[in-house]
Coordinates of C-alpha atoms in Angstrom, one line a residue:
M1 CA 109.5 195.8 114.6
K2 CA 107.3 193.5 112.5
V3 CA 105.8 190.8 114.7
L4 CA 103.3 187.9 114.6
I5 CA 101.3 187.1 117.7
T6 CA 99.7 183.6 117.8
G7 CA 96.7 183.4 120.0
G8 CA 96.4 187.2 119.9
A9 CA 92.6 187.2 120.5
G10 CA 93.0 185.5 123.9
F11 CA 93.4 187.2 127.3
I12 CA 97.1 187.7 127.3
G13 CA 97.4 187.9 123.6
S14 CA 94.9 190.8 123.2
N15 CA 96.6 192.7 125.9
L16 CA 100.0 192.1 124.3
T17 CA 98.6 193.2 120.9
K18 CA 97.5 196.5 122.3
F19 CA 100.7 197.0 124.2
L20 CA 102.9 196.4 121.1
C21 CA 100.7 198.6 119.0
D22 CA 101.0 201.3 121.6
Q23 CA 104.8 200.9 121.3
G24 CA 104.7 201.5 117.6
H25 CA 105.3 198.0 116.4
E26 CA 103.6 196.5 113.3
V27 CA 101.5 193.6 114.6
T28 CA 99.8 190.7 112.8
V29 CA 97.5 188.5 114.9
I30 CA 96.5 184.9 114.2
D31 CA 93.8 183.2 116.3
D32 CA 91.3 180.5 115.5
L33 CA 88.9 181.8 118.2
S34 CA 88.5 178.3 119.6
S35 CA 89.0 179.3 123.2
A36 CA 86.3 181.9 123.0
G37 CA 88.5 184.9 123.4
H38 CA 87.7 188.3 122.0
P39 CA 85.9 188.5 118.7
P40 CA 88.0 190.1 115.8
D41 CA 86.2 193.4 116.1
E42 CA 87.5 193.8 119.7
I43 CA 91.2 193.3 118.7
D44 CA 93.2 196.5 118.5
K45 CA 92.3 198.0 115.1
R46 CA 96.0 198.9 114.5
A47 CA 96.8 195.2 114.2
N48 CA 96.2 193.0 111.2
M49 CA 93.8 190.3 112.6
V50 CA 93.7 186.9 110.8
V51 CA 91.3 184.2 111.8
G52 CA 93.1 180.9 111.4
N53 CA 95.0 178.0 113.0
I54 CA 98.7 177.7 113.4
G55 CA 98.4 174.1 112.2
D56 CA 97.6 175.6 108.7
D57 CA 100.9 175.5 106.9
K58 CA 99.7 177.5 103.9
L59 CA 98.4 180.3 106.1
L60 CA 101.7 180.4 108.0
D61 CA 103.6 180.6 104.8
K62 CA 101.6 183.9 104.1
L63 CA 102.0 185.4 107.6
I64 CA 105.6 184.5 108.6
P65 CA 107.7 186.1 105.9
G66 CA 109.2 189.4 106.9
K67 CA 108.5 189.0 110.6
E68 CA 111.3 189.8 113.0
V69 CA 109.8 188.1 116.1
V70 CA 107.0 185.6 116.8
F71 CA 105.2 185.8 120.1
H72 CA 103.7 182.4 120.5
L73 CA 100.6 182.4 122.8
A74 CA 98.3 180.1 120.9
A75 CA 97.5 177.1 123.2
A76 CA 94.7 175.1 124.8
G77 CA 95.0 176.3 128.3
I78 CA 92.3 174.9 130.7
I79 CA 93.8 172.4 133.1
K80 CA 90.4 170.7 133.8
L81 CA 89.9 170.1 130.0
S82 CA 93.5 168.8 129.6
L83 CA 92.6 166.0 132.1
E84 CA 89.5 165.1 129.9
N85 CA 91.3 165.2 126.5
P86 CA 95.1 165.0 126.9
F87 CA 95.6 164.0 123.3
F88 CA 94.2 167.3 122.0
Y89 CA 96.4 169.3 124.3
F90 CA 99.6 167.6 123.2
Q91 CA 98.5 167.9 119.5
N92 CA 97.5 171.6 119.8
N93 CA 100.3 172.8 122.2
V94 CA 103.2 170.7 120.8
Q95 CA 102.5 169.4 117.3
N96 CA 101.1 172.7 116.1
G97 CA 103.9 174.5 117.7
V98 CA 106.4 172.5 115.7
K99 CA 104.5 173.5 112.6
L100 CA 105.0 177.1 113.6
L101 CA 108.7 176.6 114.0
E102 CA 109.0 174.8 110.7
A103 CA 107.3 177.8 109.0
M104 CA 109.8 180.1 110.7
R105 CA 112.6 177.9 109.5
R106 CA 111.3 177.9 105.9
H107 CA 111.2 181.7 105.9
G108 CA 114.3 182.6 107.9
V109 CA 112.6 184.0 111.0
D110 CA 114.8 183.1 114.0
K111 CA 113.3 184.7 117.1
I112 CA 110.3 183.4 119.2
V113 CA 109.0 184.4 122.6
Y114 CA 107.0 181.6 124.0
S115 CA 104.2 181.8 126.6
S116 CA 105.0 178.9 128.9
S117 CA 103.6 178.2 132.4
S118 CA 104.5 177.6 136.0
S119 CA 102.5 174.4 135.5
C120 CA 105.8 173.0 134.3
Y121 CA 106.9 172.7 137.9
G122 CA 104.0 170.8 139.3
E123 CA 103.9 170.4 143.1
P124 CA 107.0 172.3 144.1
E125 CA 109.7 170.8 146.3
K126 CA 110.7 174.2 147.5
T127 CA 109.5 177.8 147.2
P128 CA 109.9 180.3 145.8
I129 CA 110.3 178.3 142.6
S130 CA 113.4 179.1 140.6
E131 CA 113.9 178.3 136.9
D132 CA 116.2 175.4 137.8
H133 CA 113.6 173.7 139.9
P134 CA 112.8 170.1 138.8
L135 CA 110.1 169.9 136.2
N136 CA 107.4 167.6 137.4
P137 CA 104.0 168.6 135.8
I138 CA 101.0 167.1 137.4
N139 CA 98.5 167.6 134.6
P140 CA 98.6 167.2 130.7
Y141 CA 98.5 171.0 130.2
G142 CA 101.7 171.4 132.2
G143 CA 103.2 168.5 130.4
S144 CA 102.5 170.0 127.0
K145 CA 104.0 173.3 128.0
I146 CA 107.3 171.8 129.1
A147 CA 107.4 169.5 126.1
F148 CA 107.4 172.5 123.8
E149 CA 110.1 174.1 125.8
H150 CA 112.2 171.1 125.0
V151 CA 111.3 171.5 121.3
L152 CA 112.5 175.1 121.4
S153 CA 115.8 174.0 123.0
A154 CA 116.2 171.4 120.2
Y155 CA 115.4 174.0 117.5
Y156 CA 117.9 176.5 118.9
H157 CA 120.8 174.0 119.0
S158 CA 119.9 172.3 115.7
F159 CA 118.7 175.2 113.6
G160 CA 119.6 178.4 115.3
I161 CA 116.1 179.5 116.1
K162 CA 116.5 181.7 119.2
S163 CA 113.8 181.6 121.9
V164 CA 112.7 182.9 125.3
S165 CA 110.3 180.8 127.3
L166 CA 108.3 182.9 129.8
R167 CA 106.8 180.7 132.6
Y168 CA 103.8 182.7 133.7
F169 CA 102.4 182.2 137.2
N170 CA 98.8 183.3 137.7
V171 CA 98.0 186.1 135.2
Y172 CA 95.0 188.3 135.9
G173 CA 93.5 191.5 134.7
P174 CA 91.1 193.1 132.2
G175 CA 90.3 191.1 129.0
D176 CA 90.1 187.6 130.5
E177 CA 87.1 186.2 128.5
Q178 CA 87.9 182.5 129.0
I179 CA 84.9 180.2 128.5
P180 CA 84.3 178.2 130.6
R181 CA 85.8 180.4 133.3
T182 CA 88.1 178.3 135.5
R183 CA 90.6 180.9 136.7
A184 CA 89.8 182.3 140.2
V185 CA 90.2 186.0 139.6
P186 CA 87.9 186.5 136.6
T187 CA 85.4 184.1 138.1
W188 CA 85.5 185.8 141.5
V189 CA 85.4 189.4 140.1
A190 CA 82.6 188.7 137.6
N191 CA 80.6 186.9 140.4
A192 CA 81.2 189.7 142.9
V193 CA 80.1 192.4 140.4
E194 CA 76.9 190.3 139.7
G195 CA 76.2 189.7 143.4
K196 CA 77.0 185.9 143.2
S197 CA 79.0 183.7 145.5
L198 CA 82.7 183.0 145.0
P199 CA 83.5 179.4 144.3
M200 CA 86.6 178.4 146.4
Y201 CA 88.5 175.1 146.2
W202 CA 90.6 173.5 148.8
E203 CA 89.1 175.8 151.5
G204 CA 91.3 178.6 150.1
K205 CA 94.5 176.7 151.3
Q206 CA 96.4 177.3 148.1
K207 CA 99.1 179.9 147.9
K208 CA 99.4 181.5 144.4
D209 CA 101.6 184.1 142.8
Y210 CA 99.4 186.7 140.9
I211 CA 100.8 189.0 138.2
F212 CA 98.9 191.7 136.3
V213 CA 98.5 191.2 132.5
E214 CA 100.2 194.5 131.5
D215 CA 103.3 193.5 133.4
V216 CA 103.3 190.3 131.4
A217 CA 103.0 192.2 128.2
R218 CA 106.1 194.3 129.2
A219 CA 107.9 191.1 129.9
N220 CA 107.2 189.8 126.4
L221 CA 108.6 192.8 124.7
M222 CA 111.7 192.9 127.0
A223 CA 112.2 189.2 126.3
A224 CA 112.2 189.8 122.5
G225 CA 115.2 192.1 123.1
K226 CA 117.1 189.3 124.8
C227 CA 116.2 186.6 122.2
D228 CA 119.8 185.5 121.6
G229 CA 119.9 181.8 122.6
F230 CA 117.6 179.5 124.5
R231 CA 116.4 181.3 127.7
V232 CA 113.8 180.6 130.4
Y233 CA 112.4 183.1 132.8
N234 CA 109.7 183.0 135.5
V235 CA 107.1 185.8 135.2
G236 CA 105.3 186.5 138.5
S237 CA 105.1 188.9 141.3
G238 CA 107.5 187.0 143.5
N239 CA 105.0 187.0 146.3
G240 CA 102.4 184.4 147.2
I241 CA 98.9 184.9 148.7
W242 CA 96.6 182.3 150.2
M243 CA 93.4 182.2 148.3
Y244 CA 91.3 182.9 151.4
D245 CA 93.4 186.1 151.8
L246 CA 92.9 187.0 148.2
A247 CA 89.1 186.9 148.8
K248 CA 89.6 189.3 151.6
V249 CA 91.6 191.7 149.4
L250 CA 88.9 191.5 146.8
E251 CA 86.3 192.3 149.5
K252 CA 88.3 195.4 150.5
V253 CA 88.6 196.6 146.9
I254 CA 85.0 196.0 146.0
G255 CA 83.8 197.5 149.2
H256 CA 81.4 194.9 150.6
K257 CA 81.2 191.4 152.1
L258 CA 81.4 188.5 149.6
E259 CA 79.8 185.1 150.0
I260 CA 82.2 182.2 149.7
K261 CA 81.0 178.8 148.4
Q262 CA 83.4 176.0 149.3
M263 CA 83.8 173.6 146.3
G264 CA 86.0 170.9 147.9
E265 CA 89.1 169.5 146.1
R266 CA 90.0 169.8 142.4
K267 CA 92.4 167.6 140.5
G268 CA 95.5 169.0 138.9
D269 CA 95.9 171.9 141.4
P270 CA 99.3 172.3 143.2
T271 CA 99.2 173.6 146.8
V272 CA 101.8 176.3 146.4
T273 CA 103.0 178.2 143.3
V274 CA 105.2 181.2 144.1
G275 CA 107.9 182.2 141.7
D276 CA 111.5 183.3 142.2
I277 CA 111.8 186.3 139.7
S278 CA 115.4 187.2 140.6
K279 CA 116.7 185.9 137.2
I280 CA 114.4 188.0 135.0
K281 CA 115.0 191.1 137.2
K282 CA 118.8 190.6 136.8
E283 CA 119.0 189.7 133.1
L284 CA 116.1 191.7 131.6
G285 CA 115.7 194.5 134.1
W286 CA 112.0 193.6 134.4
K287 CA 110.0 193.8 137.6
P288 CA 106.2 194.0 138.3
E289 CA 104.8 197.5 138.4
V290 CA 101.1 196.9 139.2
D291 CA 100.3 195.9 142.8
L292 CA 97.5 193.5 143.6
E293 CA 94.9 196.0 144.9
T294 CA 95.4 198.3 141.9
G295 CA 95.2 195.4 139.5
L296 CA 92.0 194.1 141.1
K297 CA 90.5 197.5 140.9
R298 CA 91.2 197.7 137.2
T299 CA 89.9 194.2 136.7
I300 CA 86.6 195.0 138.5
E301 CA 86.2 198.1 136.4
Y302 CA 86.5 196.0 133.3
Y303 CA 84.0 193.4 134.3
A304 CA 81.6 196.0 135.6
G305 CA 81.7 197.6 132.1
R306 CA 81.2 194.3 130.3
I307 CA 78.3 193.2 132.5
K308 CA 76.4 196.5 132.0
K309 CA 76.5 196.2 128.2

C-alpha cells in the first residue's frame, strides 16, 4: 500500500512510519519540523522523508498522486499554546487540513485516517466517554480538532472522500520529543531519569486514559482497512488512572522514590478523560496490547538512552 503520512516526524507520526514500513508498506512522510519532532535523519530510512508544509499546494500536488491512503497527523498540538494563539491553531489544524483534502480531491485519493483527540469532548458529562458523547471542547486545540472532523464529514457526503477519525486519549511511549514538553509522561519520565522532581497539576486529582503509541499505530492501520464512509473511534486503554497513582506506578517501574512538585491548577485541563473503546473493539477488532507498566518501562529505556547521548 502506498501511503502519505503528514506530521510523520512527530511523536505518533514517527512511530506510525516505522510500523507501516515494518508491515511492508511504501511510506512518504511530510513534516515541516515546526513542532520540534525528530530530525529527518532519525525517521525510518525506508520511508521517503520530505520537509515541507501541508499548506503548500504545489508540494502536495507532487506527493499526493498515486497514494492509496493519507494518514493525517500534522497539527499544532500543545493545549497551552492554543490558548495563547488560537488563530494559528485553527489556521494550521483546519485550514491546512482543507488544503490537504483539496489536493486529495484533485488527484483522486479518497481515503484518509485522521488523528483526532479526546479533547473534542471537553469536560465529560459521564464516563467512560463514548463516541456519541456531546462535543464540548474547552480549549482552542480541542475546538480545532472537532472542527476538522466536521470538515471530513462534509467532504465524505459532498465529494466521496472516505475517512476515519481516531480520537486519541493520552498517548505515551518512546519517541515523544515535544518541545516544550507539556505532556505528563515524557516530562515525568525524563525528569525521573535525570533525578529531577515531577511537576504535578491539580494535586494529581485528574483521571486520564493512557494508551501506548504502538497500539495507536496499529489502530491507524486497522482504520485504513475500514475507511468506507465517515467513521469515528475512540483510541484509549478504556481504563483511567489518577495522576497521583500514575506517579506511584512510575516509582515502581523505575525502582526508587520520586519527588513531586505541586504546580497548582492549569487552564484547559478536564478533570476526567477515560474512553469507552467498545466500538473500535467491535467494528475493527482492535484492542490495546501493551499494559501501563510495560509501556512505562519501554519509555524509560528510550529516555535513558537519549539522555546518555
